[in-house]
Amino acid sequence: MKYDVVVIGAGPGGIFTAYELTQSQQKLKIAVIELGRPLDKRKCPIDGKTIKSCVKCPVCSIMSGFGGAGAFSDGKYNIT
């Protein structure tokens, strides 16, 4: 497949970049590439009991995935 634009990362910046590109006058073919899992599959192993600190997962379920860390925010507190 050929794309005019490839956006790497579906965090807030990547999402809004792709959105703004769709609003341009050009008919661009856009791909968004994201390393993280789908939101419903994003589970952090830290449970506060047996695992109390980061275990350095190869792909962090909090930071990676559509929306980045902001996907878990209600907007009252920003995780950056």
mmCIF file of C-alpha atoms in Angstrom:
data_model
loop_
_atom_site.group_PDB
_atom_site.id
_atom_site.type_symbol
_atom_site.label_atom_id
_atom_site.label_comp_id
_atom_site.label_asym_id
_atom_site.label_seq_id
_atom_site.Cartn_x
_atom_site.Cartn_y
_atom_site.Cartn_z
ATOM 1 C CA MET A 1 0.000 0.000 0.000
ATOM 2 C CA LYS A 2 1.083 3.543 -0.644
ATOM 3 C CA TYR A 3 0.318 6.486 1.606
ATOM 4 C CA ASP A 4 0.909 10.190 1.219
ATOM 5 C CA VAL A 5 1.515 10.595 4.958
ATOM 6 C CA VAL A 6 2.421 8.102 7.675
ATOM 7 C CA VAL A 7 1.930 9.297 11.250
ATOM 8 C CA ILE A 8 4.013 7.386 13.774
ATOM 9 C CA GLY A 9 2.256 7.187 17.132
ATOM 10 C CA ALA A 10 -1.419 7.494 17.996
ATOM 11 C CA GLY A 11 -0.934 9.628 21.072
ATOM 12 C CA PRO A 12 -2.694 12.994 21.226
ATOM 13 C CA GLY A 13 -0.201 14.606 18.823
ATOM 14 C CA GLY A 14 -0.488 11.824 16.263
ATOM 15 C CA ILE A 15 -4.267 11.684 16.470
ATOM 16 C CA PHE A 16 -4.673 15.428 15.972
ATOM 17 C CA THR A 17 -2.071 15.494 13.205
ATOM 18 C CA ALA A 18 -3.958 12.801 11.308
ATOM 19 C CA TYR A 19 -7.263 14.585 11.924
ATOM 20 C CA GLU A 20 -5.952 17.939 10.692
ATOM 21 C CA LEU A 21 -4.544 16.275 7.581
ATOM 22 C CA THR A 22 -7.993 14.826 6.819
ATOM 23 C CA GLN A 23 -9.384 18.358 6.921
ATOM 24 C CA SER A 24 -6.983 19.634 4.246
ATOM 25 C CA GLN A 25 -8.108 20.363 0.703
ATOM 26 C CA GLN A 26 -5.969 17.516 -0.610
ATOM 27 C CA LYS A 27 -7.292 13.970 -0.657
ATOM 28 C CA LEU A 28 -4.416 12.429 1.291
ATOM 29 C CA LYS A 29 -4.026 8.743 2.015
ATOM 30 C CA ILE A 30 -3.021 8.657 5.692
ATOM 31 C CA ALA A 31 -1.790 5.774 7.824
ATOM 32 C CA VAL A 32 -1.372 5.926 11.603
ATOM 33 C CA ILE A 33 1.101 3.415 13.039
ATOM 34 C CA GLU A 34 0.856 2.606 16.760
ATOM 35 C CA LEU A 35 2.940 0.164 18.783
ATOM 36 C CA GLY A 36 0.540 -0.210 21.712
ATOM 37 C CA ARG A 37 -2.356 -2.557 22.253
ATOM 38 C CA PRO A 38 -6.064 -1.730 21.858
ATOM 39 C CA LEU A 39 -7.461 0.161 24.862
ATOM 40 C CA ASP A 40 -9.443 -2.821 26.158
ATOM 41 C CA LYS A 41 -6.234 -4.923 26.190
ATOM 42 C CA ARG A 42 -4.078 -2.348 27.995
ATOM 43 C CA LYS A 43 -3.471 -3.719 31.502
ATOM 44 C CA CYS A 44 -0.581 -2.657 33.733
ATOM 45 C CA PRO A 45 0.848 -5.487 35.868
ATOM 46 C CA ILE A 46 1.291 -3.178 38.881
ATOM 47 C CA ASP A 47 -1.405 -4.249 41.339
ATOM 48 C CA GLY A 48 -0.146 -2.426 44.443
ATOM 49 C CA LYS A 49 0.142 -5.661 46.420
ATOM 50 C CA THR A 50 2.582 -8.164 44.931
ATOM 51 C CA ILE A 51 3.885 -5.878 42.172
ATOM 52 C CA LYS A 52 4.433 -2.352 43.443
ATOM 53 C CA SER A 53 6.704 -0.786 40.849
ATOM 54 C CA CYS A 54 7.281 -0.774 37.112
ATOM 55 C CA VAL A 55 8.473 -4.096 35.663
ATOM 56 C CA LYS A 56 9.643 -2.433 32.421
ATOM 57 C CA CYS A 57 7.241 -4.119 30.003
ATOM 58 C CA PRO A 58 8.570 -4.105 26.397
ATOM 59 C CA VAL A 59 5.498 -2.051 25.419
ATOM 60 C CA CYS A 60 4.047 -0.024 28.296
ATOM 61 C CA SER A 61 0.269 -0.460 28.503
ATOM 62 C CA ILE A 62 -0.145 2.947 30.126
ATOM 63 C CA MET A 63 1.945 5.030 27.731
ATOM 64 C CA SER A 64 1.480 3.129 24.448
ATOM 65 C CA GLY A 65 -1.720 2.643 22.471
ATOM 66 C CA PHE A 66 -4.356 4.882 20.917
ATOM 67 C CA GLY A 67 -4.580 8.080 22.946
ATOM 68 C CA GLY A 68 -1.371 7.414 24.880
ATOM 69 C CA ALA A 69 -1.574 7.929 28.625
ATOM 70 C CA GLY A 70 -4.365 10.445 28.038
ATOM 71 C CA ALA A 71 -6.735 7.602 27.167
ATOM 72 C CA PHE A 72 -6.977 6.855 30.888
ATOM 73 C CA SER A 73 -7.490 10.481 31.923
ATOM 74 C CA ASP A 74 -10.816 12.114 32.642
ATOM 75 C CA GLY A 75 -9.171 15.475 31.975
ATOM 76 C CA LYS A 76 -8.799 16.497 35.626
ATOM 77 C CA TYR A 77 -5.189 15.333 35.788
ATOM 78 C CA ASN A 78 -2.743 15.082 32.907
ATOM 79 C CA ILE A 79 -0.220 12.246 32.801
ATOM 80 C CA THR A 80 2.690 13.524 30.742
#
